[in-house]
Tab-separated table of C-alpha atoms in Angstrom:
chain	number	residue	atom	x	y	z
B	4	MET	CA	-3.754	21.373	-17.365
B	5	ALA	CA	-1.117	19.615	-15.703
B	6	LYS	CA	-2.259	15.849	-16.777
B	7	TYR	CA	-1.155	12.134	-15.210
B	8	ALA	CA	-1.670	8.398	-15.657
B	9	PHE	CA	-4.012	7.408	-13.617
B	10	PHE	CA	-3.435	4.156	-11.714
B	11	LEU	CA	-6.680	2.129	-10.324
B	12	GLY	CA	-5.232	-0.341	-8.382
B	13	CYS	CA	-7.413	-2.896	-7.034
B	14	ILE	CA	-9.628	-1.816	-3.747
B	15	ALA	CA	-10.788	1.319	-5.277
B	16	PRO	CA	-12.329	0.275	-8.269
B	17	LEU	CA	-12.876	-3.414	-7.339
B	18	ARG	CA	-14.611	-2.551	-3.543
B	19	TYR	CA	-14.714	1.355	-3.126
B	20	PRO	CA	-15.521	2.902	-6.674
B	21	GLY	CA	-16.787	5.988	-5.244
B	22	ILE	CA	-13.445	6.088	-4.269
B	23	GLU	CA	-12.905	6.192	-7.775
B	24	LYS	CA	-15.305	8.614	-9.064
B	25	SER	CA	-14.638	10.975	-6.390
B	26	THR	CA	-11.169	11.329	-7.171
B	27	ARG	CA	-12.106	12.041	-11.232
B	28	LYS	CA	-14.425	14.368	-10.021
B	29	VAL	CA	-12.062	16.485	-7.797
B	30	ALA	CA	-9.268	16.189	-10.299
B	31	GLU	CA	-11.830	17.666	-13.069
B	32	ALA	CA	-12.651	20.364	-10.784
B	33	LEU	CA	-8.925	21.229	-9.987
B	34	GLY	CA	-7.865	21.356	-13.084
B	35	ILE	CA	-5.947	18.388	-13.422
B	36	GLU	CA	-5.706	16.049	-15.992
B	37	LEU	CA	-6.363	12.199	-14.861
B	38	VAL	CA	-5.903	9.994	-18.555
B	39	ASP	CA	-6.399	6.047	-17.441
B	40	LEU	CA	-3.057	4.109	-17.019
B	41	ALA	CA	-5.251	1.474	-19.382
B	42	ASP	CA	-4.471	-2.371	-18.935
B	43	ALA	CA	-2.167	-2.121	-15.507
B	44	SER	CA	-2.798	-4.510	-13.388
B	45	CYS	CA	-2.285	-4.679	-9.857
B	46	CYS	CA	0.683	-2.182	-8.391
B	47	PRO	CA	1.861	-5.603	-7.225
B	48	ALA	CA	0.542	-5.197	-3.941
B	49	PRO	CA	4.156	-4.025	-1.546
B	50	GLY	CA	2.840	-5.880	1.388
B	51	VAL	CA	2.134	-9.806	-0.108
B	52	ILE	CA	2.913	-10.019	-3.117
B	53	ARG	CA	5.988	-8.628	-2.479
B	54	SER	CA	6.271	-11.200	0.687
B	55	PHE	CA	6.342	-13.755	-2.060
B	56	ASP	CA	8.461	-13.073	-4.510
B	57	LYS	CA	10.281	-10.342	-5.368
B	58	LYS	CA	11.128	-10.897	-8.580
B	59	THR	CA	7.502	-11.126	-9.565
B	60	TRP	CA	6.550	-8.000	-7.787
B	61	ILE	CA	9.095	-5.750	-9.599
B	62	ALA	CA	8.482	-7.324	-13.026
B	63	ALA	CA	4.786	-6.514	-12.567
B	64	ALA	CA	5.281	-3.198	-11.375
B	65	ALA	CA	7.766	-2.715	-14.243
B	66	ARG	CA	5.312	-3.246	-16.741
B	67	ASN	CA	2.743	-0.761	-14.895
B	68	LEU	CA	5.461	1.527	-15.048
B	69	ALA	CA	6.612	0.809	-18.351
B	70	LEU	CA	2.790	1.634	-19.484
B	71	ALA	CA	3.059	4.771	-17.953
B	72	GLU	CA	7.183	5.606	-19.723
B	73	LYS	CA	5.197	4.712	-23.180
B	74	GLU	CA	2.371	7.504	-22.645
B	75	GLY	CA	5.088	10.012	-20.921
B	76	LEU	CA	3.061	10.683	-18.348
B	77	GLU	CA	4.165	10.669	-14.519
B	78	ILE	CA	1.948	7.614	-12.646
B	79	VAL	CA	-0.588	8.871	-9.716
B	80	THR	CA	-2.319	6.772	-7.302
B	81	ILE	CA	-4.897	6.968	-4.932
B	82	CYS	CA	-3.743	3.840	-2.523
B	83	ASN	CA	-0.641	3.649	-0.081
B	84	GLY	CA	-0.379	0.524	-1.387
B	85	CYS	CA	0.065	1.077	-4.839
B	86	TYR	CA	2.298	4.290	-3.893
B	87	GLY	CA	4.681	2.051	-2.321
B	88	SER	CA	4.952	-0.812	-4.572
B	89	LEU	CA	5.347	1.709	-7.786
B	90	PHE	CA	7.358	4.283	-5.627
B	91	ASP	CA	9.860	1.677	-4.517
B	92	ALA	CA	10.176	-0.532	-7.666
B	93	ALA	CA	10.633	2.995	-10.169
B	94	HIS	CA	13.263	3.779	-6.931
B	95	GLU	CA	14.922	0.520	-7.431
B	96	LEU	CA	14.990	0.496	-10.938
B	97	ALA	CA	16.420	3.370	-11.309
B	98	GLU	CA	19.398	3.126	-9.012
B	99	ASP	CA	20.312	-0.240	-9.979
B	100	PRO	CA	21.442	-1.013	-14.096
B	101	GLU	CA	21.680	-4.615	-13.258
B	102	LEU	CA	18.212	-5.090	-11.942
B	103	LEU	CA	16.681	-3.077	-14.650
B	104	LYS	CA	18.273	-5.339	-16.979
B	105	GLU	CA	17.020	-8.163	-15.586
B	106	VAL	CA	13.830	-7.226	-15.268
B	107	ASN	CA	13.688	-5.802	-18.995
B	108	GLY	CA	14.640	-9.554	-19.677
B	109	ILE	CA	11.359	-10.519	-17.876
B	110	LEU	CA	9.815	-7.890	-20.026
B	111	ALA	CA	11.216	-9.175	-23.446
B	112	GLU	CA	8.559	-11.732	-22.924
B	113	ILE	CA	5.388	-9.718	-23.709
B	114	GLY	CA	7.721	-7.336	-26.344
B	115	MET	CA	7.964	-4.482	-23.555
B	116	GLU	CA	10.710	-2.584	-21.820
B	117	TYR	CA	11.041	-0.276	-18.957
B	118	LYS	CA	13.844	2.734	-19.821
B	119	GLY	CA	13.356	3.318	-15.711
B	120	THR	CA	12.045	7.119	-16.328
B	121	THR	CA	8.626	6.738	-14.785
B	122	LYS	CA	7.734	9.288	-12.071
B	123	VAL	CA	5.203	7.894	-9.220
B	124	ARG	CA	2.917	10.137	-7.474
B	125	HIS	CA	0.363	10.030	-4.760
B	126	PHE	CA	-2.583	11.843	-5.647
B	127	ALA	CA	-2.858	13.795	-1.966
B	128	GLU	CA	1.107	15.118	-2.719
B	129	VAL	CA	0.125	16.256	-6.092
B	130	LEU	CA	-3.027	18.432	-4.597
B	131	TYR	CA	-0.283	19.485	-1.880
B	132	ASN	CA	2.634	20.200	-3.945
B	133	ASP	CA	1.039	20.824	-7.812
B	134	VAL	CA	-1.887	22.023	-6.649
B	135	GLY	CA	-1.576	23.833	-3.495
B	136	VAL	CA	-3.934	24.634	-0.608
B	137	ASP	CA	-4.685	28.088	-1.592
B	138	ALA	CA	-6.135	27.163	-5.104
B	139	ILE	CA	-7.769	24.333	-3.187
B	140	LYS	CA	-9.272	26.551	-1.070
B	141	ALA	CA	-10.420	28.995	-4.247
B	142	LYS	CA	-12.510	25.495	-5.152
B	143	ILE	CA	-14.398	24.617	-1.765
B	144	THR	CA	-18.038	25.206	-2.852
B	145	ASN	CA	-19.469	23.729	0.526
B	146	PRO	CA	-17.188	24.635	3.062
B	147	LEU	CA	-17.261	21.522	6.192
B	148	SER	CA	-17.522	22.410	9.272
B	149	TYR	CA	-16.805	18.123	10.247
B	150	GLN	CA	-14.476	17.207	13.241
B	151	VAL	CA	-11.879	14.831	11.474
B	152	ALA	CA	-9.149	11.854	12.170
B	153	ALA	CA	-6.316	12.589	9.518
B	154	PHE	CA	-5.455	9.084	8.598
B	155	TYR	CA	-1.821	8.585	7.197
B	156	GLY	CA	-1.553	5.401	7.414
B	157	CYS	CA	2.207	3.820	6.133
B	158	HIS	CA	3.509	4.059	2.835
B	159	PHE	CA	2.257	7.495	1.277
B	160	LEU	CA	5.297	8.935	3.677
B	161	LYS	CA	7.627	6.020	4.581
B	162	PRO	CA	10.549	5.351	3.889
B	163	SER	CA	11.206	9.023	4.444
B	164	LYS	CA	14.579	8.967	2.889
B	165	ILE	CA	13.328	8.124	-0.655
B	166	LYS	CA	9.732	9.473	-0.402
B	167	ASN	CA	10.988	12.809	0.977
B	168	ILE	CA	7.433	13.858	1.471
B	169	ASP	CA	6.910	15.210	4.821
B	170	ASP	CA	8.462	14.367	8.676
B	171	PRO	CA	6.860	10.447	9.108
B	172	GLU	CA	6.912	10.986	13.126
B	173	ASN	CA	5.144	14.453	12.927
B	174	PRO	CA	3.395	14.738	9.548
B	175	HIS	CA	1.039	17.798	8.942
B	176	ILE	CA	0.421	17.738	4.663
B	177	LEU	CA	-3.227	15.450	5.384
B	178	ASP	CA	-3.958	18.002	8.242
B	179	ASP	CA	-3.632	20.677	5.778
B	180	LEU	CA	-5.577	19.076	2.963
B	181	ILE	CA	-8.422	18.331	5.374
B	182	GLU	CA	-8.452	21.972	6.877
B	183	ALA	CA	-8.322	23.279	3.500
B	184	THR	CA	-12.448	22.099	3.249
B	185	GLY	CA	-12.926	23.860	6.834
B	186	ALA	CA	-13.020	20.877	8.373
B	187	LYS	CA	-10.899	20.651	11.707
B	188	SER	CA	-8.416	17.753	11.924
B	189	MET	CA	-8.206	16.826	15.654
B	190	PRO	CA	-4.950	15.949	17.464
B	191	ARG	CA	-5.077	12.280	18.632
B	192	LYS	CA	-2.532	9.813	20.421
B	193	LYS	CA	-0.456	8.042	17.942
B	194	LYS	CA	-1.608	9.372	15.202
B	195	ILE	CA	0.972	7.539	12.647
B	196	LEU	CA	0.178	4.644	14.112
B	197	CYS	CA	-0.315	1.824	11.432
B	198	CYS	CA	-3.697	0.728	10.439
B	199	GLY	CA	-3.021	-3.040	10.875
B	200	SER	CA	-4.063	-4.288	7.547
B	201	GLY	CA	-0.516	-4.606	5.516
B	202	GLY	CA	2.036	-6.624	5.228
B	203	GLY	CA	-0.292	-9.977	4.920
B	204	VAL	CA	-1.157	-9.569	8.281
B	205	LYS	CA	-4.609	-8.556	7.706
B	206	ALA	CA	-5.007	-11.825	5.582
B	207	GLY	CA	-2.614	-13.906	7.809
B	208	PHE	CA	-3.478	-12.714	11.775
B	209	PRO	CA	-6.614	-10.883	11.184
B	210	ASN	CA	-6.709	-10.473	14.892
B	211	VAL	CA	-3.609	-9.030	15.039
B	212	ALA	CA	-4.483	-6.504	12.128
B	213	LYS	CA	-7.605	-5.684	14.167
B	214	ALA	CA	-5.874	-4.484	17.461
B	215	PHE	CA	-4.041	-2.308	15.801
B	216	THR	CA	-7.287	-0.815	14.357
B	217	GLN	CA	-8.613	-0.745	17.942
B	218	THR	CA	-6.226	1.693	18.978
B	219	ASN	CA	-6.604	3.770	16.192
B	220	LEU	CA	-10.410	3.862	16.781
B	221	GLU	CA	-10.211	4.261	20.371
B	222	ASN	CA	-7.495	7.677	20.181
B	223	MET	CA	-9.874	8.954	16.967
B	224	LYS	CA	-13.390	8.690	19.732
B	225	GLU	CA	-10.974	10.314	22.251
B	226	SER	CA	-10.239	12.984	20.081
B	227	GLY	CA	-14.031	13.808	19.318
B	228	ALA	CA	-13.407	13.013	15.067
B	229	GLN	CA	-17.074	12.160	13.680
B	230	PHE	CA	-15.274	10.641	10.051
B	231	ILE	CA	-12.139	9.287	9.833
B	232	VAL	CA	-10.418	10.695	6.838
B	233	ASP	CA	-7.718	8.318	4.814
B	234	VAL	CA	-5.614	8.328	1.706
B	235	CYS	CA	-5.379	4.384	1.219
B	236	PRO	CA	-8.390	2.670	-0.128
B	237	PHE	CA	-6.979	-0.293	2.105
B	238	CYS	CA	-6.663	1.414	5.192
B	239	HIS	CA	-10.401	2.789	4.035
B	240	LEU	CA	-11.449	-1.391	3.898
B	241	GLN	CA	-10.193	-1.976	6.939
B	242	PHE	CA	-11.456	0.630	9.087
B	243	ASP	CA	-14.529	0.316	7.593
B	244	LEU	CA	-15.243	-3.250	8.143
B	245	SER	CA	-13.782	-4.281	11.117
B	246	GLN	CA	-15.931	-1.220	13.354
B	247	ALA	CA	-19.242	-3.248	13.633
B	248	GLU	CA	-17.406	-6.059	15.279
B	249	LEU	CA	-15.289	-3.161	17.267
B	250	GLY	CA	-18.084	-1.709	18.364
B	251	PHE	CA	-17.283	2.036	16.709
B	252	ASN	CA	-19.258	3.587	14.362
B	253	ILE	CA	-16.965	6.065	12.652
B	254	PRO	CA	-17.666	6.620	9.233
B	255	VAL	CA	-15.032	5.958	6.353
B	256	LEU	CA	-13.771	8.709	3.794
B	257	HIS	CA	-11.109	8.817	1.451
B	258	LEU	CA	-9.738	12.312	1.057
B	259	SER	CA	-11.109	12.139	-2.306
B	260	GLN	CA	-14.636	11.622	-1.086
B	261	LEU	CA	-14.132	14.848	1.258
B	262	TYR	CA	-13.018	17.140	-1.430
B	263	GLY	CA	-16.620	15.728	-3.263
B	264	ILE	CA	-18.230	16.755	-0.641
B	265	ALA	CA	-16.942	19.778	0.289
B	266	MET	CA	-17.117	20.794	-3.773
B	267	GLY	CA	-20.670	19.951	-3.532
B	268	MET	CA	-20.888	16.480	-4.628
B	269	SER	CA	-24.025	14.356	-3.894
B	270	ALA	CA	-24.095	11.301	-1.824
B	271	ASP	CA	-25.092	9.258	-4.653
B	272	GLU	CA	-22.164	10.490	-6.679
B	273	LEU	CA	-19.506	9.611	-3.945
B	274	GLY	CA	-20.142	6.299	-3.631
B	275	LEU	CA	-21.261	5.587	0.177
B	276	ALA	CA	-23.539	3.151	-0.697
B	277	ALA	CA	-20.387	0.442	-0.577
B	278	HIS	CA	-19.517	1.648	2.688
B	279	LYS	CA	-19.883	-0.953	5.644
B	280	VAL	CA	-19.900	2.153	8.057
B	281	PRO	CA	-23.316	4.731	6.968
B	282	VAL	CA	-21.996	7.751	6.240
B	283	VAL	CA	-24.900	10.398	7.395
B	284	LEU	CA	-23.352	13.642	6.198
Q	21	MET	CA	20.413	-28.021	19.679
Q	22	VAL	CA	20.219	-25.771	16.551
Q	23	THR	CA	22.050	-25.650	13.681
Q	24	PRO	CA	23.662	-22.658	12.648
Q	25	ASN	CA	23.355	-22.012	8.562
Q	26	PRO	CA	26.588	-19.449	8.080
Q	27	ASP	CA	25.050	-18.660	4.382
Q	28	PHE	CA	22.132	-17.587	5.572
Q	29	TYR	CA	23.008	-14.040	5.510
Q	30	ASN	CA	24.192	-14.131	1.909
Q	31	GLU	CA	20.627	-15.882	1.006
Q	32	ILE	CA	19.337	-12.856	2.677
Q	33	ALA	CA	21.094	-10.143	0.775
Q	34	ALA	CA	20.521	-12.311	-2.659
Q	35	ASN	CA	16.703	-11.858	-1.836
Q	36	GLY	CA	16.636	-8.103	-1.719
Q	37	GLY	CA	16.847	-7.900	2.112
Q	38	ALA	CA	20.111	-5.791	4.211
Q	39	ASP	CA	23.255	-6.967	4.968
Q	40	VAL	CA	22.182	-8.136	8.135
Q	41	LYS	CA	25.552	-7.599	10.279
Q	42	MET	CA	25.249	-3.954	9.716
Q	43	CYS	CA	22.278	-4.097	12.686
Q	44	PHE	CA	24.246	-3.666	16.147
Q	45	GLN	CA	21.079	-5.112	17.963
Q	46	CYS	CA	20.533	-1.985	20.317
Q	47	GLY	CA	16.559	-2.702	20.267
Q	48	THR	CA	15.243	0.728	18.789
Q	49	CYS	CA	13.256	-1.321	16.211
Q	50	THR	CA	11.519	-3.751	18.847
Q	51	ALA	CA	10.853	-0.369	21.244
Q	52	GLY	CA	9.081	0.831	18.476
Q	53	CYS	CA	7.359	-2.033	16.414
Q	54	PRO	CA	3.345	-1.689	16.703
Q	55	SER	CA	3.458	-4.990	16.304
Q	56	GLY	CA	5.392	-6.277	18.999
Q	57	LYS	CA	2.790	-4.537	21.091
Q	58	GLU	CA	0.299	-6.921	20.185
Q	59	THR	CA	2.307	-10.417	19.604
Q	60	ALA	CA	5.452	-11.831	20.919
Q	61	TYR	CA	7.229	-10.611	17.258
Q	62	ARG	CA	10.661	-9.246	18.189
Q	63	THR	CA	11.803	-7.442	15.280
Q	64	ARG	CA	15.590	-7.244	16.650
Q	65	LYS	CA	15.477	-10.657	17.567
Q	66	VAL	CA	14.833	-11.313	14.060
Q	67	MET	CA	17.838	-9.431	13.114
Q	68	ARG	CA	19.691	-11.553	15.561
Q	69	MET	CA	18.735	-15.046	14.286
Q	70	ALA	CA	19.165	-13.813	11.077
Q	71	GLN	CA	23.068	-12.717	11.960
Q	72	LEU	CA	23.497	-15.999	13.872
Q	73	GLY	CA	22.350	-18.364	10.342
Q	74	LEU	CA	19.056	-19.595	12.358
Q	75	LYS	CA	17.569	-19.893	9.414
Q	76	ASP	CA	15.495	-22.514	9.792
Q	77	GLU	CA	14.269	-21.593	13.281
Q	78	LEU	CA	13.218	-18.255	11.572
Q	79	LEU	CA	11.170	-19.953	8.921
Q	80	ASN	CA	9.453	-21.776	11.475
Q	81	THR	CA	8.227	-19.569	13.285
Q	82	ASP	CA	4.894	-17.245	12.452
Q	83	ASP	CA	6.932	-13.893	13.563
Q	84	ILE	CA	8.358	-12.943	10.296
Q	85	TRP	CA	4.697	-12.874	8.956
Q	86	GLN	CA	3.353	-9.959	12.126
Q	87	CYS	CA	5.535	-7.253	10.243
Q	88	THR	CA	2.854	-5.022	8.992
Q	89	THR	CA	5.391	-3.193	6.390
Q	90	CYS	CA	5.041	0.011	8.834
Q	91	TYR	CA	8.111	0.796	8.448
Q	92	THR	CA	8.908	2.442	11.956
Q	93	CYS	CA	11.424	0.347	12.442
Q	94	GLU	CA	13.346	1.714	9.730
Q	95	GLU	CA	12.848	4.929	9.974
Q	96	ARG	CA	14.425	5.031	13.859
Q	97	CYS	CA	17.362	2.742	12.880
Q	98	PRO	CA	20.133	4.380	13.915
Q	99	ARG	CA	22.004	2.361	11.694
Q	100	GLY	CA	19.919	2.775	8.698
Q	101	VAL	CA	19.136	-1.081	8.130
Q	102	PRO	CA	16.373	-1.574	5.734
Q	103	ILE	CA	14.895	-3.943	8.001
Q	104	VAL	CA	11.292	-4.409	5.851
Q	105	ASP	CA	13.366	-4.772	2.887
Q	106	THR	CA	15.107	-7.925	4.959
Q	107	ILE	CA	11.970	-9.389	6.550
Q	108	LEU	CA	10.455	-9.544	3.613
Q	109	ALA	CA	13.566	-11.375	1.827
Q	110	ILE	CA	13.272	-13.669	4.673
Q	111	ARG	CA	9.941	-14.056	3.811
Q	112	ASN	CA	10.784	-15.052	0.250
Q	113	ILE	CA	12.509	-17.817	1.301
Q	114	ALA	CA	10.154	-18.911	3.428
Q	115	ILE	CA	7.724	-18.931	0.158
Q	116	GLN	CA	10.765	-21.289	-1.624
Q	117	GLN	CA	10.434	-23.270	1.047
Q	118	GLY	CA	6.939	-23.651	0.491
Q	119	LYS	CA	5.644	-22.355	3.903
Q	120	MET	CA	2.947	-20.451	2.737
Q	121	TYR	CA	-0.757	-19.952	4.642
Q	122	ASP	CA	-3.359	-20.983	2.980
Q	123	ALA	CA	-4.844	-17.098	3.410
Q	124	HIS	CA	-1.821	-16.006	1.552
Q	125	LYS	CA	-2.108	-18.549	-1.308
Q	126	LYS	CA	-6.173	-16.846	-1.705
Q	127	THR	CA	-4.187	-13.636	-2.448
Q	128	ALA	CA	-1.781	-14.459	-4.480
Q	129	ASN	CA	-4.204	-16.539	-6.900
Q	130	ASN	CA	-6.316	-14.164	-7.158
Q	131	LEU	CA	-3.440	-12.222	-8.461
Q	132	VAL	CA	-2.508	-15.000	-11.108
Q	133	LYS	CA	-6.093	-15.429	-12.117
Q	134	TYR	CA	-7.552	-11.721	-12.480
Q	135	GLY	CA	-4.045	-9.660	-12.366
Q	136	HIS	CA	-5.758	-7.822	-9.148
Q	137	THR	CA	-5.724	-8.800	-5.105
Q	138	VAL	CA	-9.598	-9.075	-5.281
Q	139	ASP	CA	-12.077	-10.133	-7.884
Q	140	LEU	CA	-14.640	-7.907	-9.739
Q	141	ASN	CA	-18.340	-9.222	-8.155
Q	142	ASP	CA	-21.187	-8.643	-9.795
Q	143	LYS	CA	-22.627	-5.811	-6.648
Q	144	VAL	CA	-19.465	-3.657	-7.625
Q	145	LYS	CA	-19.854	-3.983	-11.421
Q	146	ALA	CA	-23.734	-2.833	-10.638
Q	147	MET	CA	-22.471	0.219	-8.444
Q	148	ARG	CA	-19.525	1.226	-10.679
Q	149	ALA	CA	-22.624	1.341	-13.195
Q	150	SER	CA	-24.122	3.302	-11.034
Q	151	LEU	CA	-21.572	5.827	-10.782
Q	152	GLY	CA	-21.334	6.113	-14.335
Q	153	LEU	CA	-17.730	4.375	-14.422
Q	154	PRO	CA	-17.147	1.486	-16.877
Q	155	GLU	CA	-18.690	-2.193	-14.939
Q	156	VAL	CA	-15.136	-3.383	-15.523
Q	157	PRO	CA	-12.674	-1.061	-14.829
Q	158	PRO	CA	-9.815	0.055	-17.754
Q	159	THR	CA	-7.036	-2.270	-16.540
Q	160	VAL	CA	-5.829	-6.006	-17.145
Q	161	LEU	CA	-10.208	-6.863	-16.616
Q	162	ALA	CA	-10.811	-4.452	-19.618
Q	163	ASN	CA	-8.153	-6.157	-22.213
Q	164	GLU	CA	-7.629	-9.952	-22.990
Q	165	LYS	CA	-4.100	-9.150	-24.467
Q	166	ALA	CA	-2.896	-7.332	-21.449
Q	167	SER	CA	-4.505	-9.878	-19.177
Q	168	ALA	CA	-2.817	-12.290	-21.244
Q	169	ASP	CA	0.491	-10.649	-21.128
Q	170	PHE	CA	0.566	-10.166	-17.513
Q	171	ALA	CA	0.055	-14.082	-17.090
Q	172	LYS	CA	3.205	-14.297	-19.593
Q	173	ILE	CA	5.173	-12.516	-16.511
Q	174	LEU	CA	4.044	-14.958	-14.013
Q	175	ALA	CA	4.880	-17.839	-15.883
Q	176	LYS	CA	8.114	-16.441	-16.796
Q	177	THR	CA	8.951	-15.740	-12.735
Q	178	GLY	CA	7.506	-18.638	-12.011
Q	179	PHE	CA	5.077	-17.340	-9.899
Q	180	ASP	CA	1.763	-19.105	-10.527
Q	181	LYS	CA	3.634	-22.706	-9.885
Q	182	LEU	CA	5.370	-20.810	-6.779
Q	183	VAL	CA	1.800	-20.185	-5.190
Q	184	GLU	CA	-0.292	-23.155	-6.417
């Protein structure tokens, strides 16, 4: 059984615990063992904390990477932000021995050392590459017929020169993962447009963030999508919380929750009560 | 009159940014920037101001804070300039000069307080319990030693003071 260190991050466990729950259940159903990465902190957030102080960002990320290194496990995240931070930090630390040395000088304060070996994975990419679409299809007990808007977000695939997961301008991985459930991923305009909330823009300039979100929602509505399916709790939060004000009503699901539905989990188990836009299955 | 700062590009590189001289000002970044469609932020202009050493002018505009770090510019840049890293480096320099929005201070202070960017409230605790999850997630929130370790890192880098 493939085994990974499960990195929770902030928004999933602290705002949408149903995403955490459904990830645990879906992983179990697919034969993936998720071991909690105990004592982990915020990744820390790539748009805000990295914007404020890079040294803090990379030292705190290195602490999380070192926790997984000690367990000898690859990290798996369910959030593009966590993935962005931890993947980028791991990449920089593996490429730059001077930086690694500097960071270890900080980690020495708490008796830790990071050797630079942790691999960081996104849950969606693990599903696609390690489990595979065919194996997923075999576990679908409740085939879906929804029309869905696939929302990739930004830090899942980009910067592509280090992530190398899919074509960042015309990706297909998430569409394939969605369609494994029987749901149809609807084509739409500006499919890879950012949700608007990254980089501290949601906090600093909420109206700018909402303008991005509105464009996305208009295109999703026009496509006939009944659900938005994301792979990032922060995009999830932005779509879920801003729709009432923007005059839209398209329920938002994390990929893990969509899989939960397709694997027969109940609405209660998926934690859908946390969602502002009511999710009617 | 503006006063160019010829050392600014070195400062950007020292903070994790690109060698901004790599940029040849084609404007592909601005053309694809979704934030530029909603705001006056022009990525090419920021890169040009960085090249010219217009440090004070750059640090005193909202422009550098309108980037969502979506990486569209960087993906399309024909020179392969790490534009997002550069924006983030310029932001780091602004913060070092005490130029920080209150909303960002709040997020930063959440990290100092909780080790997470958001708190754990009673409503979420109840929701976690109803899902069969531990009320407190198994992160720094659940372990005093881990939480103290995390605080030591922020004290060592000076983050707690930086964002006060």
